[in-house]
Coordinates of C-alpha atoms in Angstrom, one line a residue:
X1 CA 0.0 0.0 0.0
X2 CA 1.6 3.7 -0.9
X3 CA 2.2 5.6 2.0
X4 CA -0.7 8.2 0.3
X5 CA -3.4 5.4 1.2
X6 CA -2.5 5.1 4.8
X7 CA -4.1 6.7 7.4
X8 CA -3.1 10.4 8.0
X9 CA -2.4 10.0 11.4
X10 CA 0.5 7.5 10.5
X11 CA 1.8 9.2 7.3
X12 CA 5.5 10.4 8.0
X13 CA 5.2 13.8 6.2
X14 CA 2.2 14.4 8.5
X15 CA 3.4 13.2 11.8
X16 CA 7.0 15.3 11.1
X17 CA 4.3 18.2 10.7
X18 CA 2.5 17.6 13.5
X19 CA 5.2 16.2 16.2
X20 CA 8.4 17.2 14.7
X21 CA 11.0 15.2 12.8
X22 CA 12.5 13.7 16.4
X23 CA 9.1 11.9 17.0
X24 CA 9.9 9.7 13.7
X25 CA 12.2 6.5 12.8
X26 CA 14.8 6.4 10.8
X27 CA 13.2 4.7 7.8
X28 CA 10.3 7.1 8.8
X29 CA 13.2 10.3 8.5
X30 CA 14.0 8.5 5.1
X31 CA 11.0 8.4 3.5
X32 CA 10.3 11.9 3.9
X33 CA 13.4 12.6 2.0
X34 CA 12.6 9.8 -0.9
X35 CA 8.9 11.0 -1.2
X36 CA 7.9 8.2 -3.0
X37 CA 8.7 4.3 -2.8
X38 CA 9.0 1.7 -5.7
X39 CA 6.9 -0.8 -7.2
X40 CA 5.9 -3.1 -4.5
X41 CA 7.5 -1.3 -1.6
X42 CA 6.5 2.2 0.1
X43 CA 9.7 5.1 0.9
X44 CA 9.2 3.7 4.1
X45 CA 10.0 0.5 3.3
X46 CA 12.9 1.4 0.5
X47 CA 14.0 3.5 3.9
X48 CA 14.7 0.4 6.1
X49 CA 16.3 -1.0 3.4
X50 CA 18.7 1.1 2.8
X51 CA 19.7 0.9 6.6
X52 CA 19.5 -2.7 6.7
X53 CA 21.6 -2.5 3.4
X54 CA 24.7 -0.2 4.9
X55 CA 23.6 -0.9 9.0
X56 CA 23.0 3.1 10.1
X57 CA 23.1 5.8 9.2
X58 CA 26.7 6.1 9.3
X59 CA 27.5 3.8 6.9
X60 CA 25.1 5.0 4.6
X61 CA 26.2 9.1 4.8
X62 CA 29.3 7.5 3.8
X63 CA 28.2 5.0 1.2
X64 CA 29.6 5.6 -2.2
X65 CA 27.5 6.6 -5.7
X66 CA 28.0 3.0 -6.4
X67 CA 27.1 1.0 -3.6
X68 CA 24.1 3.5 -2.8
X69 CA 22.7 3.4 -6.4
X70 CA 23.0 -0.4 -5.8
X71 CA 19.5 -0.2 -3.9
X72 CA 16.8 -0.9 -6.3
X73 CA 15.1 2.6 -6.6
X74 CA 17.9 5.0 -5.8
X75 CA 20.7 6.4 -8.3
X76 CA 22.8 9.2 -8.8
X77 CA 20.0 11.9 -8.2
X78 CA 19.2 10.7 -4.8
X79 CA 22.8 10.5 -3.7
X80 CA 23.4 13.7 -5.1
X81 CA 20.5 15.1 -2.8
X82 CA 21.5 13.4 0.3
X83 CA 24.8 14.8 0.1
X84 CA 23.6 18.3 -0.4
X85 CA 21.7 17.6 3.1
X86 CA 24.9 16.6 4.7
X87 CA 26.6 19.2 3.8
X88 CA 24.0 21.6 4.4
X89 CA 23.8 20.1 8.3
X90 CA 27.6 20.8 8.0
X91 CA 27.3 24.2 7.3
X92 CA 24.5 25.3 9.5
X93 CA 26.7 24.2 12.7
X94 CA 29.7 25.3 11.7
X95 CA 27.8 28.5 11.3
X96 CA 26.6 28.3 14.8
X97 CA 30.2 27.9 15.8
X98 CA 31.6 30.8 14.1
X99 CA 28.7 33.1 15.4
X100 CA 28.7 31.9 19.1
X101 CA 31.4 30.7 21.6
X102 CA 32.0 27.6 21.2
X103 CA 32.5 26.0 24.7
X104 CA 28.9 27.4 25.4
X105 CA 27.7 24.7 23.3
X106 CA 29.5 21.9 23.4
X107 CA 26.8 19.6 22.0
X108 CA 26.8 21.4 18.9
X109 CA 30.6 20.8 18.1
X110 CA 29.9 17.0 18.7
X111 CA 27.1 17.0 16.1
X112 CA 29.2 19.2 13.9
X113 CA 32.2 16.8 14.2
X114 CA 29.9 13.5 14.0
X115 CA 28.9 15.3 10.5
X116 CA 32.3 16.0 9.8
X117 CA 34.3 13.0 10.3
X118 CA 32.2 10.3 12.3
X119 CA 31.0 8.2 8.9
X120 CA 34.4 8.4 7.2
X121 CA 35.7 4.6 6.8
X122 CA 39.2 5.9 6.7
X123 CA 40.9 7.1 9.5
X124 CA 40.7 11.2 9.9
X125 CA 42.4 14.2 12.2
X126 CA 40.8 17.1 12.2
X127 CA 41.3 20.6 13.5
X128 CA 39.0 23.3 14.6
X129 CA 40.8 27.0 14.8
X130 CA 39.4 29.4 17.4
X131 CA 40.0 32.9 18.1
X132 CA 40.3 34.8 21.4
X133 CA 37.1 34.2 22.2
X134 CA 36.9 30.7 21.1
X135 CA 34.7 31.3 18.0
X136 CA 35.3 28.7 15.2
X137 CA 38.3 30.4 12.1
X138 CA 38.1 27.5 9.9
X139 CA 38.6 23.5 10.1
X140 CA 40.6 21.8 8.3
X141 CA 41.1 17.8 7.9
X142 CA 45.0 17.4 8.1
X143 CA 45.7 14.0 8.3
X144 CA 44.4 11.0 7.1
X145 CA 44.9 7.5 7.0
X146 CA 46.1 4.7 9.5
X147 CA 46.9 7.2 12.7
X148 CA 49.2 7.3 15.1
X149 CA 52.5 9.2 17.0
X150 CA 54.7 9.0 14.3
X151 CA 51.5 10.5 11.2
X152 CA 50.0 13.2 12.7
X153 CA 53.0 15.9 12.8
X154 CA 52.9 18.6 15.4
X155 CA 54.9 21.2 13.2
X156 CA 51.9 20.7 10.6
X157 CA 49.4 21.4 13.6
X158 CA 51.8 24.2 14.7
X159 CA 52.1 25.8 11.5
X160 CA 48.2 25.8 10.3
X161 CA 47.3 26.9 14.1
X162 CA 49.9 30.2 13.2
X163 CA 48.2 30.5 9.2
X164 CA 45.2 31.4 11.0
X165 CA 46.0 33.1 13.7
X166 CA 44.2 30.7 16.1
X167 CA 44.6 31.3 19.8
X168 CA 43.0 28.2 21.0
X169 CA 42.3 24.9 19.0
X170 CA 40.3 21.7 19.2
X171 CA 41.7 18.2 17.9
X172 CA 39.6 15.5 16.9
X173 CA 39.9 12.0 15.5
X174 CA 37.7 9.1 14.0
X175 CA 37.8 5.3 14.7
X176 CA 36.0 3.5 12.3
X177 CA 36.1 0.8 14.7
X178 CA 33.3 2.0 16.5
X179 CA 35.2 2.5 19.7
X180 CA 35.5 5.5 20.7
X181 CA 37.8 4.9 23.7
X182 CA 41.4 6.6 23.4
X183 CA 44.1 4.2 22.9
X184 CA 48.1 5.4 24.7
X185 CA 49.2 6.3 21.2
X186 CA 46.1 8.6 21.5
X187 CA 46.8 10.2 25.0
X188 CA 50.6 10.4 24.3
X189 CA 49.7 12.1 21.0
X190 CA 47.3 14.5 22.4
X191 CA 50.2 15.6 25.2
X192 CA 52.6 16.1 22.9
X193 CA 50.6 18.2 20.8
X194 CA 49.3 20.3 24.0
X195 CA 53.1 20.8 24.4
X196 CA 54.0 22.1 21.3
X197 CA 51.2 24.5 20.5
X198 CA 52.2 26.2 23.8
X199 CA 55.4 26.9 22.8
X200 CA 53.5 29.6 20.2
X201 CA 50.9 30.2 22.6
X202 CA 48.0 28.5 21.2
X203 CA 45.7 26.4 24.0
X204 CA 43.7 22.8 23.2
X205 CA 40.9 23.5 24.5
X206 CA 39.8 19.5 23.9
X207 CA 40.1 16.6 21.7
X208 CA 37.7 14.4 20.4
X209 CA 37.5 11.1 19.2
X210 CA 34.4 10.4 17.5
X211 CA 33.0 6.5 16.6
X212 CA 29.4 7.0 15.8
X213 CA 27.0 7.4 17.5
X214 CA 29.4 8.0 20.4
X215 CA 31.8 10.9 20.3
X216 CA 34.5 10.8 23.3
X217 CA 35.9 14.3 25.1
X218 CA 39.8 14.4 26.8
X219 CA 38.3 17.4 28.4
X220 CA 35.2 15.9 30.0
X221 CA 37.4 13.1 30.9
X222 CA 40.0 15.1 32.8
X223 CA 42.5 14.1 30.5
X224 CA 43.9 17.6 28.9

């Protein structure tokens, strides 16, 4: 049955209108963005398959054209849109960052770094630049790859943190694993960093290691 023949109180598109986009599931969430299903299957059904396809969300932000347009029903259009979405999300709270202080919302740099980096299936260090009054400069994505001690360089972090005139910066870090628990390479790492951006006075505030849905914080830890 199409989603236009069920009952209005359980269509998506109405329910979102009527108790906001939190009060629906995911393959709910994703049927409001596909609008329409395919032959013998509603969006809402097409949605839980495309979880059930990549496992989250996660894996399927960061599903390529290919293996997304492998879903009977989707293509490059589709992907195309759901990547302007992303990006969009990306945007609006890095906006938020630039126009507020950042440590006054801390839950918003999560989300912004879970967009960022948090679906990536490679390995990814990021950097957040702040100025006096911690207000987001400009990320950048400086490393990537297998990480540890000896691949993320702290003249690299040293010099981008003095391109931009950053008085204060914030580290953060994937694990594809899914655990977002600091390894030693990950606490010696974030010491020696702390240790060299001080030399040019430049403070980390935090740094985060993010393993959707989970994101990890030094700082809430009491370990920076």
């Amino acid at each position: 049955m199409a989603i236009n023949e069920w009952p209005e109180e359980q269509r998506p598109r109405e329910r979102l209108i009527k108790h906001g986009a939190s009060a629906l599931s995911d393959a709910e969430l994703l049927a409001v963005f596909l609008r329409t299903g395919v032959a013998g299957k509603s969006a809402v059904d097409l949605g839980r398959d495309m979880i059930s396809q990549f496992g989250s969300l996660s894996g399927l932000f960061s599903a390529s054209i290919r293996e997304f347009s492998a879903i009977h029903g989707l293509g490059s259009a589709k992907y195309a849109q759901l990547q302007a979405v992303l990006e969009l999300a990306k945007r609006a709270i890095s906006e938020e960052l630039q126009e507020n202080t950042s440590l006054s919302s801390p839950q918003s740099v999560k989300k912004y770094l879970q967009l960022l980096i948090g679906s990536k299936t490679h390995e990814s260090f990021a950097v957040l630049f702040l100025d006096v009054k911690n207000r987001l400069i400009k990320t950048e994505e400086l490393f990537r790859g297998t990480l540890n001690h000896a691949s993320v360089y702290p003249r690299e972090v040293v010099k981008s943190a003095l391109q931009h005139n950053a008085a204060a910066i914030i580290l953060a870090h994937n694990h594809p694993s899914g655990s977002c628990e600091p390894s030693s390479a990950d606490l010696q790492l974030t010491t020696t960093l702390k240790q060299a951006l001080a030399l040019v006075d430049v403070r980390v505030l935090d740094h985060f290691i993010v393993a959707n849905p989970k994101v990890y914080s030094f700082a809430e830890n009491g370990q920076i």
